[in-house]
Every structure is written in structure tokens, then in C-alpha cells.
Amino acid sequence: MVSVDPLATERWRSIRRLTDRDTAYKVPWFNPGPKNFEAVQNVKVLVIGAGGLGCELLKNLALSGFRSIDVIDMDTIDVSNLNRQFLFREADVGKSKAEVAAAFVEQRVSGCHVTAHNCRIEDKDPDFYRRFSMVICGLDSIPARRWINGMLCDLVLEHADGTPDMSTIIPMIDGGTEGFKGNARVIYPKMSACIDCTIDLYPPQVNFPLCTIAHTPRLPEHCVEYIKVVVWPEQKPFEGAALDADDPEHVEWVLQGALLRAEKYNIRGVDRRLTSGVLKRIIPAVASTNAVIAASCALEALKLATNIAKPIDNYLNFTQIHGAYTSVVSMSKDESCHVCNGGRLPIEVSSTYTLEELINSLMERYHLKNPTLETAQRKLFCISLLFPQLEEESKANLHLFLKDIVADGDEILVSDEVLARAITLRINFV
Amino acid sequence: MVTSKLFDPSNRYDRQVRLWGEDGQASIGSTSACVLGSDSLATETLKSLVLAGVQSFYIVDDARVEQVDIGQNFFLHIDDIGRPRAEATLEKLTELNPSVLGSSSCQSPTALTQEDVEKLATFSVVVAVNQTEEVDAKFAQVLYDISVPFVCIKSFGLIGTIRICIKEHTIANSHEENPRPDLRLDAPFKKLTEMIAETDLNDMTIEQLRHTPYILLHFKALEEFRKQRNDEKAFPTTTSDRKEIQQILLSFRRSKEDSGTKDSENFDEAKAAVMRAFQKTTLQIGASVKSILTSSQCSTSTQPFWLICEALRRFVDANNGLLPLRGTLPDMTSDSSRYTRLATMFHEKALADAQEVLRFTREVEKERGVGDVISEEVCYRFCKNADRIRVQNGDLLDYSRETKEIVAKIREITVDEQTRAEKVDSATWMLLMRAAGRFKKEKGRFPGTNGVPVSIDAQDLRKRVEALIKESVKENEDIQPMLHNVTDSAMAEMCRFGAAELHVISSYVGGIASQEIIKLATNQYVPIDNTFVFDGHTQESATFKL
């Protein structure tokens, strides 16, 4: 009798080799069989971002059998994307990334349906996100990551006994890249370490102090920042338009100004590349790192959908400057994380603790930019263009002792642009 | 859409040029890649090379597009079924970047004659993707002797491997992370000495003191250190010496009148930088650079890298064991004028050193009978990265020698039973990859690919594993210790994989391989030396030198 390969002409043969056959290296609930592949074909997944990681993710998911993919991205295509965002061509410059990417993948991978959403992730409501079995992120922004992380945590319902309803947990796979480094992680909202649990993994953003920029510049970057932050608002070129770092004429204007300043201070190194890098906070990027990290993410998505292998637990680091190196570490859930634990964050303060000290400590702990603190009765600290009348009072409040502002057991609500949701502090005086 | 006279097509490469520079981009732009094979691993590798802007690529494969390819390969469309795969993928790859030239041949890599192979040796790099060992060995033999890099990439189910074969690879800039700044604390040059002499911390206002760049503070602390020991030449060599320097630094601080605090950013920076800054520079060139400068290549080769290394060696001899000054100053709290004065003098000294190296280079070029090969720009850049030069050497690809090394590693594996049951060691995967290749060669198909139950194919695979181990050890040596570490589960897993070509694995391994090829083309960053194994189960990787 001659054996015949049952999958000889099967389009998805490679995946079926793994879904249909048993393995010693499985998750306990793996049952070999074609149903595992049907599962992939029937779920809806969401890809956030259609850029360097997003393009790769769409390709990888489509070629792993996923057929219902949604992709969301508010950006338009730029020529500098073309060295890695391979679903786009020169003729596409200016068009919506999500739309072009979706159309390309649909055309190339027959049977795959990709729905584009040319908008911000914040423009979609919980009902939108609820539909998906998995969310895979290829974002370039930490606040955006925190936002979707918060959204998915909010979608998790609890049983009467307080334990999470597993059927409402939507796994989030998150990838990030920079140059030749990257990371990929798997998050089970409310169950495992979330973005906010590990917020300290992200280094604080480099911001040049204003006094250096204005009075003691040393680096070419300081010269560029000076033009951006001081000269442009003063001189209001281009009929008072806001500085648009994507407009080559604006960049040129800044460059000329920066060159003059550099000359004055005898600083070398100002050129167009440096100028646009500073203005746009450009992160260098290559195709290969995005390929690797997106493949890592999609592999985990495939594992979660089919159970063909164990998902990583739970955070992968990758670097390719010296050789190629990847390692996986298990990040722990932070039991005091305000995002995935819900409820109030009790904090103990001494009687000499001032509002300023509280704010500084919160800014450091949660990487805040410009927090607003308020109680049920009043706003304690709020610097905002929307409430200019509060600025003076807020600054005066900084020196006050907390014991004079709130009572023991009172709650203070802390909100900030980087937080997915406000933090509620319960103050306990010790 | 913004169309302006400032729109420059080269902006396409902006994000990557920020990493490897215009010189790196130029190297990529003159790279031609020959790829044997056109499966998804090959096309995923090519994708990133085309996007990066290589000059050209050439695909050699006789395969025709089948149904299964459509489920794996992004560079194929369902309408391509039946077409030569090399042609169909070529079309969709060249689309990615209009400035890259692509062509293909529908020959089978296994049917290439020796003459064909030698013709393909004119490429900058040759890549063999999922080829047989015979093809790999045939190409390796030819390419090794003429120093053309040869990269063998394979994937099988959740496993991927990359082997970089090159006799000698020179690296002009390793881009080492967090290198020590070159501040010459033990060997200040003339202008720097002058500025130190002009600096009197006691004759400054508090404002000036707090804006004194920490490099000057370090020099002043060193002066005090020497005074205390009554030794002009004293220099901190131990941790406790450096702690002394830190104490001296802190003693230079003065309190601010209004707040009474002595805290000052420049002093904080100075203290934090002490451990790394106070290391000797003279006669302390790093071991890797030293071995390059003393190698025989240095004294005889006419290759540009070695010419300039010889010039570097002569510079080091003539300059008390010092490399050319790097010339960049780390950022530090300072007033503008003192920082820029320092930055300028460091820059000018670096240029002067590079000029001296260039003079030596011209000498060497003349002695070795080559024209002016090294440009001033290349020399300057080389000098800037003189502490970052590296050389890698490799042996000829030889599967049986390498299997011996792999089997030796397998013998050494000592893990507890639980780990042995849950994870497969990378060396074991490598052996299993070879065994699968043998299986294919001997039975005409890969294990797990024709409906035969995995358990039966696993038995046959085991026979190949045993044969490979026996070939790798002395006659009569007991192979049980090795076999013990090649578990039945691992063998069954190989059969389960059934040579599956998972797109995500092709993409992962192809991504890594493409960047390794770019490293080889640009002589920047350090390539894998020389074997990389990836396990999709754990998403962990291992590197071996075989």
C-alpha cells in the first residue's frame, strides 16, 4: 500500500501539519485536528497600526490563515515609510495607510478580508473592540498603548465572586521596534502583566531643559529646539501657521535659523537630517527589525488561535547589533496597578507631605506629563488652557500640606493625557 | 500631498541612513545578491534586502508555483499557480523598490555545474535557502577561497537556522553599545592641557563653577590626587583610587548662597562618570583591536581594510600607544563657550590625528604597490571608529566536522528531567535538521509528509540520528549519552513538522538573515559568528561557532 499525503494539494498544508497532529510540547487543552485551523479562519482579529509593524502583521496574519482582519491607523503615507512599509508605493504617498494596506493584502491573499479604519483608536467605542478575539498592536506611541490596554482591561467582566470572566478577556499582543532592537509581549488583560504594570520599562522621553536651549546651548539639537520653541512663536512665519514638521519648507526655515544660532555659539553638526530628526522625534527604522518583531507577534497570535504550541510567557527582547539575540522574560503583574486592578489606590502620606511632593511622585511613578488633581469638591491642581483662571491658585496650592487640603480617607482623582483612565487615590495619613 | 522642490527621492532611505550612514547605504547600493531558492524563506529574506536598496538580486530555482505556495508565500498570487516560481516571485519583489534590479533563472540549484557555480561567485553575496547539503557544500567550497560571503538559511516547522560562511570578515565599525568616551584623562593633548591650566576652580563665581563641564572637574581632581600622593604621574587604577577621586570632586563644590545646597548637576555628572572615565588610554588598546594590528594580514595584505590598519599600527607606535582621538565629547552640563571650546579642540585634534594616519596610509599604499585607494573621508571615518574595528574568521562549511561539534555539545547537555521533557536544546534541533535532510536524501521525502503516521517516520528518523552520531564519534564509543538527549518527543516533533514552511517562521528567520547580509555588505555591526538557531516554541535563539 502506498501512503498518500492527505494534505498534498491543500493551500494551508504547512499550518495543517501542526494543527492536525499531536505534540509533546503542547498546551494542556490542545486537541489535534482540522478544527484548530477552522478556528483561525473564523475569528476576527484587530491590528492596530498599519506602519512598519502593521504592514508585516497584516501579511503574517493573512498567511497564517486569518481571514477577518480589521486594521486601524489614522496616518497617511510618507515617502520615508517606503523603506519598510512594503504595502505602499510611491504613488500612494498621501493616502490613508489603513486603506492602502487593507486593499493590498485583500488583493494579494485571496479569501482574506481586511477592513480598514482610517481614524484614531480613541474614535472607536467599546462595542467595536469587543468584537475581536485578539488585538495585535504595532504602535509607535506609549500613550496609545496605554489607551488600548486600558480599553481591553475595561472590557473584562467579573463573575459575582470577583474572578474575571475568561470569555471577556481579549488577549493583546504588543510589538515595538527601534533601530535594531525590539520587543514583543503577550498580555491577558486583568490576568497578566499589562502595559501599566510595567510602565517603567519605557524610558522617559528626552526633553531638553528650556534654560539650556535659551541660554547655554551646547549641542546642535539645542539650536534646532531653540528655533522651534522660541523663534517660531516669536516670528510667526508662513502667516502664523503652526510648525508642521512634515512640511519641507517649515523644516528648511528651522534649519536656516538653527544654522545661524549654531554659528553664533560655534556649535558643529546642524544639518537637515538632524533638524528633521529633532522636529519629528524620528526613530531610525529598518525593514528587518520590523519583520522579526511582527513575525514574533504573529507567531504568538497563531499559537493563541490554534493552540499548536505554548505561547511565550510573556515578554520577549530582541537585539541585532552584535550577532542576533532574543530572550523571553516573565513580567509580573503589579498588584497595585491602577489599570488592571481597578478600584482605589490607597497611599500613605505623612503630615508634612505637600501637594507638590505628591505630584512629583505621581509624575515619576506613572510617567505623567501634566496631571490634574481634584477632589469631589474642588480642583487642587490644574494647568490647562481650558481653565486659565486656575493656574495661579494651582501654583499656590503646591506648597500646601496635604493634611490641610484633604481628610484621612478622602479620595483624589488624578488625570493626565497619558493615562487611559484617571487614578483614584485614597489618602491615609500616618 | 506635499509636493515641493525640497522633495527628494532619497528620503526613502532616511530612516535607515540614520543607522548606517550614507557610506553604509552606498555599500548596500553596490551589493548584488544571488539567492538559490524561491520559497517563502527566500522571498522574505529578499524582501528586506530589496527594501534596503541593494543594487540587484538574482533568483535561481526551477520550482513551479503550487497551491501550497499560495498559503505561504506573500510574493505569489493565486493566479501564479503553474508558473515558474522564480519568475512569479521576482515580479512582486522588484515592485517593492524601483531602483533595484532583479532577474531570475529557472535552473535547479542542484543541477548547476561547477562552471555555473563559479559564474555565480561574481555576486557580492550568495544565499542558499533550504537547499540540500550537497548544494551548500558545492557553493561553500568555491566561495570560501574567493572570500565571497555565503549564507545558508533553513527552516522546518517552528525551527529556523542560519549559517554564515566567510573566511575573513572585516568590520570597520562594530557600533559597540555604550563605549567609553575617549577623554584622554591620562594623556591630555596640548590644547586640552592649556585649557586645564587656565582653569582655576577657586577663582570662579559659583555660577561659573556649576557650569564647569565635568571633564575639567575630572582633570582638577586628578591634579589634587597627584598632589596628595606627591606623584606627578599618579593615576587611579583601583576602585578605591577612583572613590578617592569622587571624594576630591565633592570637596570642590560650594554652596549656593540662597538655598545653601551644594547640589549641582555638573558635579553629579562628574561623580557618576568617574568609574568609566578614569581608565588608562595609553598602551591600553582593547584586545580585539590589538590582535588586528599585530596580525600578519596587517603587515602584508593589500586589501583596503588592512592597508589602513597598518597605517593605524604605525600611528599607534608613533604616538605612545594611543589610537587616533575619537573626537566626540559626551554631552555634559556646561556653559556654551567652554563646552564648544572643548568640543572644537577635540574635533580638531581628531582631524589632525586622522591626517597623520592618512600620511601613513599613503606610505603603506606606496610600499605595497597600490594607488591611492583610501580616501580622506574613509580614513577620517575609520579613525573615528578605530576602537571599534573587528575581524571575524571562519572555517570552510563542512557538515561532518560540524556535526561532530554538535554531537559533542549534545553529549554535554545536563538538564533536569522536566526541562528535558519541555524544551529541546538548540544543538539537538541542529542534529535533527541534518537527520531530516538525510531522511529526504535516502527516502525521497521529508518525515511526516506522506500520510505515514508520525510514530513510524519517527523510527526512521531515529535511524538517521543514530547514524549521524555514530559518524561523529570514535568507533565503539557509547552513543547512549547523546541519544538520551535527543528525545523521542523531539524526533516525533520533527515528523509532526513535516517540513512545514510556516510563513511566520520564514518571516522571522528571513528578517534576521537579511540584516546579517546587510552587516556583511556594509562592514558595520557584528555578524552572527557563525550559526544561529531559532525555536518558535520558546522564541529563544542560540548562537554557535562551528
mmCIF file of N, CA, C and O in Angstrom, chain A residues 218, chain B residues 199-222 224 242-256 261-275 277-278 331-335 338:
data_model
loop_
_atom_site.group_PDB
_atom_site.id
_atom_site.type_symbol
_atom_site.label_atom_id
_atom_site.label_comp_id
_atom_site.label_asym_id
_atom_site.label_seq_id
_atom_site.Cartn_x
_atom_site.Cartn_y
_atom_site.Cartn_z
ATOM 1 N N ARG A 218 24.658 73.753 23.739
ATOM 2 C CA ARG A 218 25.929 73.081 23.529
ATOM 3 C C ARG A 218 25.871 72.205 22.282
ATOM 4 O O ARG A 218 26.863 71.971 21.612
ATOM 5 N N THR B 199 42.204 76.877 33.955
ATOM 6 C CA THR B 199 41.026 76.678 34.815
ATOM 7 C C THR B 199 41.415 76.689 36.283
ATOM 8 O O THR B 199 42.244 75.907 36.729
ATOM 9 N N ASP B 200 40.825 77.618 37.021
ATOM 10 C CA ASP B 200 41.071 77.664 38.460
ATOM 11 C C ASP B 200 39.705 77.674 39.143
ATOM 12 O O ASP B 200 39.002 78.689 39.156
ATOM 13 N N LEU B 201 39.355 76.559 39.740
ATOM 14 C CA LEU B 201 38.025 76.428 40.330
ATOM 15 C C LEU B 201 37.805 77.420 41.469
ATOM 16 O O LEU B 201 36.678 77.843 41.740
ATOM 17 N N ASN B 202 38.910 77.809 42.138
ATOM 18 C CA ASN B 202 38.771 78.733 43.267
ATOM 19 C C ASN B 202 38.543 80.155 42.800
ATOM 20 O O ASN B 202 38.057 80.989 43.544
ATOM 21 N N ASP B 203 38.908 80.423 41.555
ATOM 22 C CA ASP B 203 38.813 81.777 41.032
ATOM 23 C C ASP B 203 37.536 81.948 40.193
ATOM 24 O O ASP B 203 37.499 82.730 39.260
ATOM 25 N N MET B 204 36.523 81.187 40.540
ATOM 26 C CA MET B 204 35.283 81.256 39.761
ATOM 27 C C MET B 204 34.132 81.668 40.632
ATOM 28 O O MET B 204 34.121 81.395 41.829
ATOM 29 N N THR B 205 33.144 82.271 40.012
ATOM 30 C CA THR B 205 31.906 82.503 40.748
ATOM 31 C C THR B 205 31.206 81.155 40.898
ATOM 32 O O THR B 205 31.532 80.191 40.201
ATOM 33 N N ILE B 206 30.229 81.112 41.793
ATOM 34 C CA ILE B 206 29.511 79.859 41.979
ATOM 35 C C ILE B 206 28.800 79.445 40.689
ATOM 36 O O ILE B 206 28.773 78.278 40.312
ATOM 37 N N GLU B 207 28.271 80.446 39.996
ATOM 38 C CA GLU B 207 27.593 80.187 38.718
ATOM 39 C C GLU B 207 28.555 79.515 37.735
ATOM 40 O O GLU B 207 28.259 78.529 37.094
ATOM 41 N N GLN B 208 29.759 80.059 37.644
ATOM 42 C CA GLN B 208 30.758 79.503 36.731
ATOM 43 C C GLN B 208 31.157 78.093 37.160
ATOM 44 O O GLN B 208 31.347 77.200 36.335
ATOM 45 N N LEU B 209 31.281 77.909 38.480
ATOM 46 C CA LEU B 209 31.675 76.603 38.990
ATOM 47 C C LEU B 209 30.644 75.550 38.609
ATOM 48 O O LEU B 209 30.972 74.437 38.184
ATOM 49 N N ARG B 210 29.366 75.943 38.757
ATOM 50 C CA ARG B 210 28.291 74.998 38.481
ATOM 51 C C ARG B 210 28.077 74.722 36.997
ATOM 52 O O ARG B 210 27.357 73.809 36.624
ATOM 53 N N HIS B 211 28.690 75.578 36.174
ATOM 54 C CA HIS B 211 28.595 75.350 34.734
ATOM 55 C C HIS B 211 29.927 74.935 34.152
ATOM 56 O O HIS B 211 30.167 75.073 32.971
ATOM 57 N N THR B 212 30.791 74.427 35.029
ATOM 58 C CA THR B 212 32.067 73.913 34.544
ATOM 59 C C THR B 212 31.857 72.487 34.052
ATOM 60 O O THR B 212 31.392 71.636 34.800
ATOM 61 N N PRO B 213 32.181 72.245 32.791
ATOM 62 C CA PRO B 213 31.982 70.888 32.256
ATOM 63 C C PRO B 213 32.786 69.860 33.041
ATOM 64 O O PRO B 213 33.931 70.122 33.413
ATOM 65 N N TYR B 214 32.185 68.694 33.301
ATOM 66 C CA TYR B 214 32.803 67.768 34.241
ATOM 67 C C TYR B 214 34.163 67.241 33.815
ATOM 68 O O TYR B 214 34.955 66.801 34.645
ATOM 69 N N ILE B 215 34.478 67.285 32.544
ATOM 70 C CA ILE B 215 35.800 66.823 32.124
ATOM 71 C C ILE B 215 36.873 67.701 32.780
ATOM 72 O O ILE B 215 37.916 67.193 33.215
ATOM 73 N N LEU B 216 36.607 68.990 32.907
ATOM 74 C CA LEU B 216 37.572 69.860 33.572
ATOM 75 C C LEU B 216 37.635 69.537 35.068
ATOM 76 O O LEU B 216 38.707 69.553 35.669
ATOM 77 N N LEU B 217 36.493 69.245 35.652
ATOM 78 C CA LEU B 217 36.464 68.869 37.063
ATOM 79 C C LEU B 217 37.304 67.610 37.288
ATOM 80 O O LEU B 217 38.036 67.501 38.275
ATOM 81 N N HIS B 218 37.181 66.662 36.358
ATOM 82 C CA HIS B 218 37.972 65.437 36.461
ATOM 83 C C HIS B 218 39.459 65.747 36.452
ATOM 84 O O HIS B 218 40.226 65.200 37.258
ATOM 85 N N PHE B 219 39.874 66.621 35.546
ATOM 86 C CA PHE B 219 41.295 66.943 35.463
ATOM 87 C C PHE B 219 41.771 67.628 36.737
ATOM 88 O O PHE B 219 42.880 67.393 37.222
ATOM 89 N N LYS B 220 40.924 68.499 37.289
ATOM 90 C CA LYS B 220 41.299 69.183 38.525
ATOM 91 C C LYS B 220 41.388 68.191 39.680
ATOM 92 O O LYS B 220 42.261 68.297 40.533
ATOM 93 N N ALA B 221 40.493 67.249 39.700
ATOM 94 C CA ALA B 221 40.523 66.238 40.759
ATOM 95 C C ALA B 221 41.791 65.400 40.630
ATOM 96 O O ALA B 221 42.428 65.031 41.623
ATOM 97 N N LEU B 222 42.162 65.124 39.379
ATOM 98 C CA LEU B 222 43.380 64.349 39.137
ATOM 99 C C LEU B 222 44.613 65.116 39.624
ATOM 100 O O LEU B 222 45.539 64.543 40.219
ATOM 101 N N GLU B 224 44.747 67.246 42.072
ATOM 102 C CA GLU B 224 44.717 67.145 43.530
ATOM 103 C C GLU B 224 45.174 65.753 43.979
ATOM 104 O O GLU B 224 45.950 65.609 44.929
ATOM 105 N N ARG B 242 39.561 55.419 42.568
ATOM 106 C CA ARG B 242 38.512 56.192 41.905
ATOM 107 C C ARG B 242 37.531 56.762 42.908
ATOM 108 O O ARG B 242 36.993 57.864 42.716
ATOM 109 N N LYS B 243 37.326 56.063 43.972
ATOM 110 C CA LYS B 243 36.439 56.588 45.029
ATOM 111 C C LYS B 243 37.075 57.830 45.640
ATOM 112 O O LYS B 243 36.399 58.807 45.980
ATOM 113 N N GLU B 244 38.412 57.790 45.767
ATOM 114 C CA GLU B 244 39.142 58.963 46.259
ATOM 115 C C GLU B 244 38.893 60.156 45.348
ATOM 116 O O GLU B 244 38.648 61.266 45.815
ATOM 117 N N ILE B 245 38.955 59.903 44.058
ATOM 118 C CA ILE B 245 38.706 60.972 43.082
ATOM 119 C C ILE B 245 37.307 61.544 43.310
ATOM 120 O O ILE B 245 37.114 62.767 43.286
ATOM 121 N N GLN B 246 36.351 60.662 43.550
ATOM 122 C CA GLN B 246 34.976 61.123 43.768
ATOM 123 C C GLN B 246 34.901 62.030 44.984
ATOM 124 O O GLN B 246 34.228 63.061 44.975
ATOM 125 N N GLN B 247 35.644 61.659 46.030
ATOM 126 C CA GLN B 247 35.652 62.486 47.239
ATOM 127 C C GLN B 247 36.269 63.842 46.966
ATOM 128 O O GLN B 247 35.761 64.885 47.413
ATOM 129 N N ILE B 248 37.361 63.832 46.211
ATOM 130 C CA ILE B 248 38.018 65.092 45.865
ATOM 131 C C ILE B 248 37.045 65.981 45.087
ATOM 132 O O ILE B 248 36.925 67.181 45.345
ATOM 133 N N LEU B 249 36.351 65.391 44.152
ATOM 134 C CA LEU B 249 35.381 66.146 43.351
ATOM 135 C C LEU B 249 34.353 66.818 44.247
ATOM 136 O O LEU B 249 34.067 68.005 44.111
ATOM 137 N N LEU B 250 33.797 66.040 45.157
ATOM 138 C CA LEU B 250 32.759 66.580 46.018
ATOM 139 C C LEU B 250 33.290 67.718 46.874
ATOM 140 O O LEU B 250 32.561 68.647 47.217
ATOM 141 N N SER B 251 34.583 67.663 47.180
ATOM 142 C CA SER B 251 35.151 68.720 48.013
ATOM 143 C C SER B 251 35.295 70.027 47.246
ATOM 144 O O SER B 251 35.454 71.089 47.844
ATOM 145 N N PHE B 252 35.213 69.970 45.929
ATOM 146 C CA PHE B 252 35.323 71.199 45.136
ATOM 147 C C PHE B 252 34.024 72.002 45.155
ATOM 148 O O PHE B 252 34.001 73.159 44.758
ATOM 149 N N ARG B 253 32.945 71.368 45.584
ATOM 150 C CA ARG B 253 31.647 72.035 45.495
ATOM 151 C C ARG B 253 31.569 73.181 46.488
ATOM 152 O O ARG B 253 32.195 73.154 47.535
ATOM 153 N N ARG B 254 30.736 74.151 46.099
ATOM 154 C CA ARG B 254 30.490 75.254 47.017
ATOM 155 C C ARG B 254 28.986 75.450 47.122
ATOM 156 O O ARG B 254 28.258 75.206 46.160
ATOM 157 N N SER B 255 28.549 75.902 48.309
ATOM 158 C CA SER B 255 27.097 76.035 48.497
ATOM 159 C C SER B 255 26.554 77.265 47.795
ATOM 160 O O SER B 255 27.187 78.308 47.742
ATOM 161 N N LYS B 256 25.364 77.101 47.306
ATOM 162 C CA LYS B 256 24.657 78.247 46.723
ATOM 163 C C LYS B 256 24.201 79.135 47.869
ATOM 164 O O LYS B 256 23.693 78.644 48.863
ATOM 165 N N THR B 261 22.335 74.773 49.311
ATOM 166 C CA THR B 261 22.609 73.423 48.822
ATOM 167 C C THR B 261 23.876 73.412 47.975
ATOM 168 O O THR B 261 24.195 74.368 47.274
ATOM 169 N N LYS B 262 24.617 72.312 48.068
ATOM 170 C CA LYS B 262 25.814 72.159 47.260
ATOM 171 C C LYS B 262 25.498 71.420 45.956
ATOM 172 O O LYS B 262 26.328 71.285 45.083
ATOM 173 N N ASP B 263 24.267 70.928 45.873
ATOM 174 C CA ASP B 263 23.884 70.113 44.717
ATOM 175 C C ASP B 263 24.093 70.845 43.407
ATOM 176 O O ASP B 263 23.725 72.006 43.258
ATOM 177 N N SER B 264 24.657 70.153 42.473
ATOM 178 C CA SER B 264 24.960 70.786 41.207
ATOM 179 C C SER B 264 25.047 69.684 40.156
ATOM 180 O O SER B 264 25.755 68.700 40.348
ATOM 181 N N GLU B 265 24.320 69.878 39.049
ATOM 182 C CA GLU B 265 24.274 68.820 38.037
ATOM 183 C C GLU B 265 25.631 68.431 37.512
ATOM 184 O O GLU B 265 25.894 67.252 37.302
ATOM 185 N N ASN B 266 26.490 69.422 37.274
ATOM 186 C CA ASN B 266 27.778 69.069 36.682
ATOM 187 C C ASN B 266 28.605 68.208 37.634
ATOM 188 O O ASN B 266 29.319 67.303 37.198
ATOM 189 N N PHE B 267 28.492 68.474 38.933
ATOM 190 C CA PHE B 267 29.219 67.643 39.880
ATOM 191 C C PHE B 267 28.615 66.238 39.968
ATOM 192 O O PHE B 267 29.330 65.240 40.096
ATOM 193 N N ASP B 268 27.290 66.180 39.864
ATOM 194 C CA ASP B 268 26.643 64.857 39.853
ATOM 195 C C ASP B 268 27.133 64.048 38.658
ATOM 196 O O ASP B 268 27.448 62.865 38.771
ATOM 197 N N GLU B 269 27.182 64.710 37.513
ATOM 198 C CA GLU B 269 27.657 64.026 36.300
ATOM 199 C C GLU B 269 29.109 63.595 36.467
ATOM 200 O O GLU B 269 29.487 62.492 36.083
ATOM 201 N N ALA B 270 29.906 64.498 37.059
ATOM 202 C CA ALA B 270 31.321 64.198 37.231
ATOM 203 C C ALA B 270 31.501 62.953 38.081
ATOM 204 O O ALA B 270 32.271 62.048 37.754
ATOM 205 N N LYS B 271 30.765 62.930 39.201
ATOM 206 C CA LYS B 271 30.892 61.791 40.107
ATOM 207 C C LYS B 271 30.459 60.493 39.437
ATOM 208 O O LYS B 271 31.154 59.482 39.491
ATOM 209 N N ALA B 272 29.326 60.551 38.751
ATOM 210 C CA ALA B 272 28.797 59.344 38.109
ATOM 211 C C ALA B 272 29.742 58.814 37.035
ATOM 212 O O ALA B 272 29.807 57.616 36.786
ATOM 213 N N ALA B 273 30.475 59.730 36.383
ATOM 214 C CA ALA B 273 31.311 59.321 35.250
ATOM 215 C C ALA B 273 32.680 58.797 35.665
ATOM 216 O O ALA B 273 33.414 58.243 34.844
ATOM 217 N N VAL B 274 33.045 58.966 36.941
ATOM 218 C CA VAL B 274 34.407 58.636 37.370
ATOM 219 C C VAL B 274 34.844 57.215 37.041
ATOM 220 O O VAL B 274 35.926 56.992 36.486
ATOM 221 N N MET B 275 34.018 56.246 37.382
ATOM 222 C CA MET B 275 34.465 54.848 37.217
ATOM 223 C C MET B 275 34.861 54.522 35.782
ATOM 224 O O MET B 275 35.839 53.823 35.533
ATOM 225 N N ALA B 277 35.466 56.882 33.310
ATOM 226 C CA ALA B 277 36.369 57.841 32.683
ATOM 227 C C ALA B 277 37.819 57.612 33.086
ATOM 228 O O ALA B 277 38.729 57.763 32.280
ATOM 229 N N PHE B 278 38.033 57.255 34.369
ATOM 230 C CA PHE B 278 39.402 57.124 34.841
ATOM 231 C C PHE B 278 39.955 55.738 34.536
ATOM 232 O O PHE B 278 40.168 54.925 35.442
ATOM 233 N N ASP B 331 27.764 64.747 25.882
ATOM 234 C CA ASP B 331 27.098 65.962 26.337
ATOM 235 C C ASP B 331 27.281 66.071 27.843
ATOM 236 O O ASP B 331 27.313 65.073 28.553
ATOM 237 N N MET B 332 27.450 67.291 28.337
ATOM 238 C CA MET B 332 27.579 67.477 29.780
ATOM 239 C C MET B 332 27.135 68.890 30.133
ATOM 240 O O MET B 332 27.274 69.814 29.313
ATOM 241 N N THR B 333 26.639 69.058 31.328
ATOM 242 C CA THR B 333 26.210 70.380 31.788
ATOM 243 C C THR B 333 27.402 71.332 31.716
ATOM 244 O O THR B 333 28.485 71.008 32.192
ATOM 245 N N SER B 334 27.167 72.483 31.114
ATOM 246 C CA SER B 334 28.280 73.411 30.911
ATOM 247 C C SER B 334 27.736 74.714 30.373
ATOM 248 O O SER B 334 26.636 74.763 29.827
ATOM 249 N N ASP B 335 28.529 75.790 30.507
ATOM 250 C CA ASP B 335 28.150 76.969 29.749
ATOM 251 C C ASP B 335 28.535 76.712 28.294
ATOM 252 O O ASP B 335 29.352 75.840 27.999
ATOM 253 N N ARG B 338 32.547 77.190 27.090
ATOM 254 C CA ARG B 338 33.550 76.194 27.465
ATOM 255 C C ARG B 338 33.263 74.854 26.796
ATOM 256 O O ARG B 338 34.168 74.155 26.353
#
